[in-house]
Amino acid sequence: MLRITDARTGEPTDATPARRGLTRVEARVPRPDTTGLRVLLVADVLVRALEISGTPVWTVLTGTEGRTELRARATALGIRPFEDERDSGSGLGEAQVLRVCVPDTDTNTDRADGATGATGATGVVEDDGAAKGLRVAVAPVDAESGVADDDERASALRLALLACPRREPLRLDEAALTDAEDTLRRWRGAVATWATRPSGPIPDPVRQQLRAAWEDDLDVPAVLAVLRKVETSGTVPDGARFETYAYADRLLGLELTRDIGRETPS
């Protein structure tokens, strides 16, 4: 079961209640900058993890200016649409609420539930009892000028943003984006080659490692580390490598199977 560290308490908590029901994932994005994009991307991956486990999810976008710009950038990154909070009503009887945000921007002014509260020492709004749910913290991005603006490199940007633990500040520069491009090119080419080999099941230990990684506080860097091990493993057959990467990509959304069937994978 997916467990998330609640930014209010610092304690790991089940992301879904024992009696599974509708889960609301709310992305609180104050501005359409690269930090805001990281918040929305973490929310997107969180939704994917919940859906893989069979949890019904309702996605909501709140607290942002420049929504048109943000949605355009999000679409380029493969982030699925989130509803505008103002169009979604007060609630659908959700069993759980997960609010994805940069803690020091989660202030009284953008509380979707209308409750009031004081900002605690961590910069996160303390609930007064009216609000429910978990706070999923995302650290800000310090992006080198222009490095995150090219839609042609959107997949590499997605990987670069996912490669750093979500609660750690990220310095995004040209070197990081180039490294992500090289990794994607290599992985997509390898997946296209593995797809031509006899199919094989994902080894149980590998599947368990993948699930253990993303169910432990949505540890996407650990998921990527498992893929790197599988890439160079001398014991996992090519067909099983293909199935492993295709399975992990349900969470990552990196289009790792994109080059299958192309004459020259890129």
Coordinates of C-alpha atoms in Angstrom, one line a residue:
M1 CA 0.0 0.0 0.0
L2 CA 1.2 3.5 -0.9
R3 CA 2.4 5.5 2.2
I4 CA 3.1 9.2 2.1
T5 CA 4.9 11.3 4.6
D6 CA 2.4 14.0 5.7
A7 CA 4.2 17.3 5.6
R8 CA 2.2 18.5 8.6
T9 CA 3.4 15.8 11.0
G10 CA 6.4 14.2 9.3
E11 CA 4.8 10.8 9.8
P12 CA 4.3 8.2 7.0
T13 CA 0.6 7.6 6.5
D14 CA -1.5 5.4 4.2
A15 CA -2.4 7.4 1.1
T16 CA -5.8 5.6 0.9
P17 CA -8.1 4.7 3.8
A18 CA -8.6 1.1 4.9
R19 CA -12.1 1.2 3.3
R20 CA -11.0 2.2 -0.2
G21 CA -13.0 5.0 -1.8
L22 CA -12.7 8.0 -4.0
T23 CA -9.4 9.9 -3.4
R24 CA -9.1 13.5 -4.2
V25 CA -5.6 14.6 -5.4
E26 CA -5.4 18.4 -5.3
A27 CA -2.4 20.2 -6.9
R28 CA -1.8 23.6 -5.4
V29 CA 0.2 25.6 -7.9
P30 CA 0.6 29.3 -7.2
R31 CA 2.4 30.2 -10.4
P32 CA 3.1 28.6 -13.8
D33 CA 6.8 28.4 -13.3
T34 CA 9.1 25.4 -13.2
T35 CA 8.4 24.9 -9.5
G36 CA 4.6 24.9 -10.2
L37 CA 5.2 22.4 -13.0
R38 CA 7.1 20.1 -10.6
V39 CA 4.1 20.2 -8.2
L40 CA 1.7 19.3 -10.9
L41 CA 4.1 16.5 -12.2
V42 CA 4.3 15.0 -8.7
A43 CA 0.5 15.1 -8.5
D44 CA 0.3 13.3 -11.9
V45 CA 2.7 10.5 -10.7
L46 CA 0.8 10.2 -7.5
V47 CA -2.4 9.7 -9.4
R48 CA -0.8 7.1 -11.6
A49 CA 0.4 5.2 -8.5
L50 CA -3.0 5.3 -7.0
E51 CA -4.7 4.1 -10.2
I52 CA -2.2 1.2 -10.5
S53 CA -3.4 0.0 -7.1
G54 CA -7.0 0.3 -8.2
T55 CA -7.9 3.4 -6.3
P56 CA -10.5 5.7 -7.9
V57 CA -9.1 9.3 -8.2
W58 CA -10.5 12.8 -8.7
T59 CA -7.9 15.4 -9.7
V60 CA -8.2 19.1 -9.0
L61 CA -6.0 22.1 -9.7
T62 CA -6.2 25.1 -7.3
G63 CA -4.4 28.3 -6.3
T64 CA -2.7 29.2 -9.6
E65 CA -2.5 32.2 -11.8
G66 CA -1.7 31.8 -15.5
R67 CA -3.6 28.5 -15.9
T68 CA -3.6 28.6 -19.7
E69 CA 0.2 28.7 -19.7
L70 CA 0.5 26.1 -17.0
R71 CA -1.9 23.7 -18.8
A72 CA 0.1 24.1 -22.1
R73 CA 3.4 23.3 -20.4
A74 CA 1.8 20.4 -18.5
T75 CA 0.4 18.9 -21.7
A76 CA 3.9 19.0 -23.3
L77 CA 5.2 17.0 -20.2
G78 CA 2.5 14.4 -20.6
I79 CA 0.7 15.5 -17.5
R80 CA -3.0 14.5 -17.7
P81 CA -5.6 17.3 -17.2
F82 CA -6.7 18.3 -13.7
E83 CA -10.1 20.0 -13.2
D84 CA -10.3 23.6 -12.1
E85 CA -11.3 23.7 -8.5
R86 CA -13.9 26.4 -9.2
D87 CA -15.7 24.0 -11.6
S88 CA -15.5 21.0 -9.4
G89 CA -17.9 21.9 -6.6
S90 CA -17.2 21.4 -2.9
G91 CA -16.6 17.7 -3.0
L92 CA -17.9 14.3 -4.2
G93 CA -17.8 12.5 -0.8
E94 CA -14.2 11.6 -1.2
A95 CA -12.7 9.2 1.4
Q96 CA -9.2 10.8 1.3
V97 CA -7.7 14.1 0.2
L98 CA -4.0 14.5 -0.8
R99 CA -2.9 18.1 -1.3
V100 CA 0.3 18.4 -3.3
C101 CA 2.1 21.7 -2.7
V102 CA 5.3 23.6 -1.9
P103 CA 4.8 23.9 1.9
D104 CA 5.6 27.6 2.3
T105 CA 3.0 28.5 -0.4
D106 CA 0.2 26.5 1.3
T107 CA -1.4 29.5 2.9
N108 CA -4.8 30.5 4.1
T109 CA -5.4 32.4 0.8
D110 CA -5.6 29.2 -1.3
R111 CA -7.5 26.8 0.9
A112 CA -10.1 25.2 -1.2
D113 CA -12.2 24.0 1.8
G114 CA -12.8 27.5 3.1
A115 CA -11.4 26.7 6.5
T116 CA -9.2 29.1 8.4
G117 CA -5.9 28.2 10.1
A118 CA -2.6 29.5 11.2
T119 CA 0.7 28.9 9.4
G120 CA 3.0 26.8 11.5
A121 CA 6.7 26.9 12.0
T122 CA 7.3 24.7 8.9
G123 CA 5.4 27.1 6.7
V124 CA 2.5 24.7 6.2
V125 CA -1.0 25.8 7.2
E126 CA -2.1 24.0 10.4
D127 CA -5.7 22.7 10.1
D128 CA -8.3 23.9 12.5
G129 CA -10.2 20.7 12.2
A130 CA -12.3 21.5 9.2
A131 CA -9.8 20.4 6.6
K132 CA -8.9 16.8 6.1
G133 CA -6.2 14.9 4.2
L134 CA -2.5 14.7 3.8
R135 CA 0.0 17.3 2.7
V136 CA 2.4 16.0 0.0
A137 CA 5.4 18.3 0.1
V138 CA 7.3 19.3 -3.1
A139 CA 10.5 21.4 -2.9
P140 CA 11.1 24.3 -5.3
V141 CA 13.1 24.3 -8.5
D142 CA 16.0 26.7 -9.3
A143 CA 15.9 26.5 -13.1
E144 CA 18.7 28.0 -15.2
S145 CA 17.3 30.6 -17.5
G146 CA 15.6 29.1 -20.6
V147 CA 16.5 25.5 -19.8
A148 CA 12.9 24.4 -19.1
D149 CA 11.2 26.4 -22.0
D150 CA 11.8 24.1 -25.0
D151 CA 8.8 21.8 -25.6
E152 CA 11.0 19.7 -27.9
R153 CA 12.8 18.6 -24.7
A154 CA 9.7 18.1 -22.6
S155 CA 10.3 14.4 -22.0
A156 CA 13.8 15.1 -20.8
L157 CA 12.5 17.8 -18.5
R158 CA 10.0 15.3 -17.1
L159 CA 12.8 12.8 -16.4
A160 CA 15.0 15.5 -14.9
L161 CA 12.3 16.6 -12.5
L162 CA 11.5 13.1 -11.5
A163 CA 15.1 12.1 -10.9
C164 CA 15.4 14.2 -7.7
P165 CA 13.6 13.3 -4.5
R166 CA 10.5 15.5 -4.5
R167 CA 11.2 16.9 -1.0
E168 CA 14.7 18.1 -2.0
P169 CA 15.3 21.4 -3.8
L170 CA 16.3 20.9 -7.4
R171 CA 18.9 22.8 -9.4
L172 CA 17.9 22.4 -13.0
D173 CA 20.6 23.3 -15.6
E174 CA 21.7 22.4 -19.1
A175 CA 23.9 19.5 -17.9
A176 CA 21.0 17.9 -16.0
L177 CA 18.7 18.2 -19.0
T178 CA 21.3 16.8 -21.4
D179 CA 21.9 13.8 -19.1
A180 CA 18.1 13.1 -19.0
E181 CA 18.0 13.3 -22.9
D182 CA 20.9 10.8 -23.2
T183 CA 19.2 8.4 -20.7
L184 CA 15.8 8.6 -22.5
R185 CA 17.5 8.1 -25.9
R186 CA 19.3 5.0 -24.6
W187 CA 16.3 3.5 -22.8
R188 CA 13.9 4.0 -25.7
G189 CA 16.4 2.4 -28.1
A190 CA 16.9 -0.5 -25.7
V191 CA 13.2 -1.0 -25.2
A192 CA 12.6 -1.0 -29.0
T193 CA 15.3 -3.7 -29.3
W194 CA 14.0 -5.8 -26.4
A195 CA 10.5 -5.7 -27.9
T196 CA 11.8 -7.8 -30.8
R197 CA 12.9 -10.6 -28.4
P198 CA 10.8 -13.5 -27.0
S199 CA 8.5 -12.1 -24.3
G200 CA 9.1 -13.0 -20.7
P201 CA 7.4 -12.1 -17.4
I202 CA 8.8 -9.5 -15.0
P203 CA 10.9 -11.3 -12.4
D204 CA 9.1 -11.3 -9.1
P205 CA 12.0 -9.7 -7.2
V206 CA 12.1 -6.8 -9.8
R207 CA 8.3 -6.2 -9.6
Q208 CA 8.5 -6.2 -5.8
Q209 CA 11.4 -3.7 -5.9
L210 CA 9.5 -1.4 -8.2
R211 CA 6.3 -1.5 -6.1
A212 CA 8.3 -1.1 -2.8
A213 CA 10.0 2.0 -4.2
W214 CA 7.0 3.9 -5.3
E215 CA 4.8 2.8 -2.4
D216 CA 7.5 4.2 0.0
D217 CA 6.6 7.9 -0.1
L218 CA 6.4 7.9 -3.9
D219 CA 10.2 7.4 -4.2
V220 CA 10.5 7.8 -8.0
P221 CA 14.4 8.1 -7.9
A222 CA 14.4 4.5 -6.4
V223 CA 12.2 3.3 -9.3
L224 CA 14.7 4.8 -11.8
A225 CA 17.5 3.0 -9.9
V226 CA 15.7 -0.3 -10.4
L227 CA 15.5 0.3 -14.1
R228 CA 19.2 1.1 -14.3
K229 CA 20.0 -2.2 -12.5
V230 CA 17.7 -4.1 -14.9
E231 CA 19.3 -2.4 -17.9
T232 CA 22.7 -3.8 -17.1
S233 CA 21.6 -7.1 -15.5
G234 CA 23.2 -10.2 -16.8
T235 CA 20.4 -12.4 -15.6
V236 CA 17.2 -10.7 -16.8
P237 CA 16.2 -11.8 -20.3
D238 CA 15.6 -9.1 -22.9
G239 CA 11.9 -9.9 -23.1
A240 CA 11.6 -9.5 -19.3
R241 CA 13.5 -6.2 -19.5
F242 CA 10.9 -5.0 -22.0
E243 CA 8.0 -5.9 -19.7
T244 CA 9.8 -4.3 -16.8
Y245 CA 10.2 -1.0 -18.5
A246 CA 6.7 -1.0 -19.9
Y247 CA 5.3 -1.7 -16.5
A248 CA 7.4 1.0 -14.7
D249 CA 6.4 3.5 -17.4
R250 CA 2.8 3.3 -16.3
L251 CA 4.0 5.3 -13.3
L252 CA 6.8 7.4 -14.9
G253 CA 4.9 8.5 -18.1
L254 CA 8.2 8.8 -20.1
E255 CA 6.9 7.1 -23.3
L256 CA 9.7 4.4 -23.0
T257 CA 8.0 2.3 -25.7
R258 CA 7.7 5.1 -28.1
D259 CA 10.4 3.9 -30.6
I260 CA 9.1 0.4 -31.0
G261 CA 8.8 -0.4 -34.7
R262 CA 10.9 2.6 -35.8
E263 CA 13.7 1.9 -38.2
T264 CA 16.1 4.0 -36.2
P265 CA 15.2 4.4 -32.5
S266 CA 15.9 7.8 -31.1

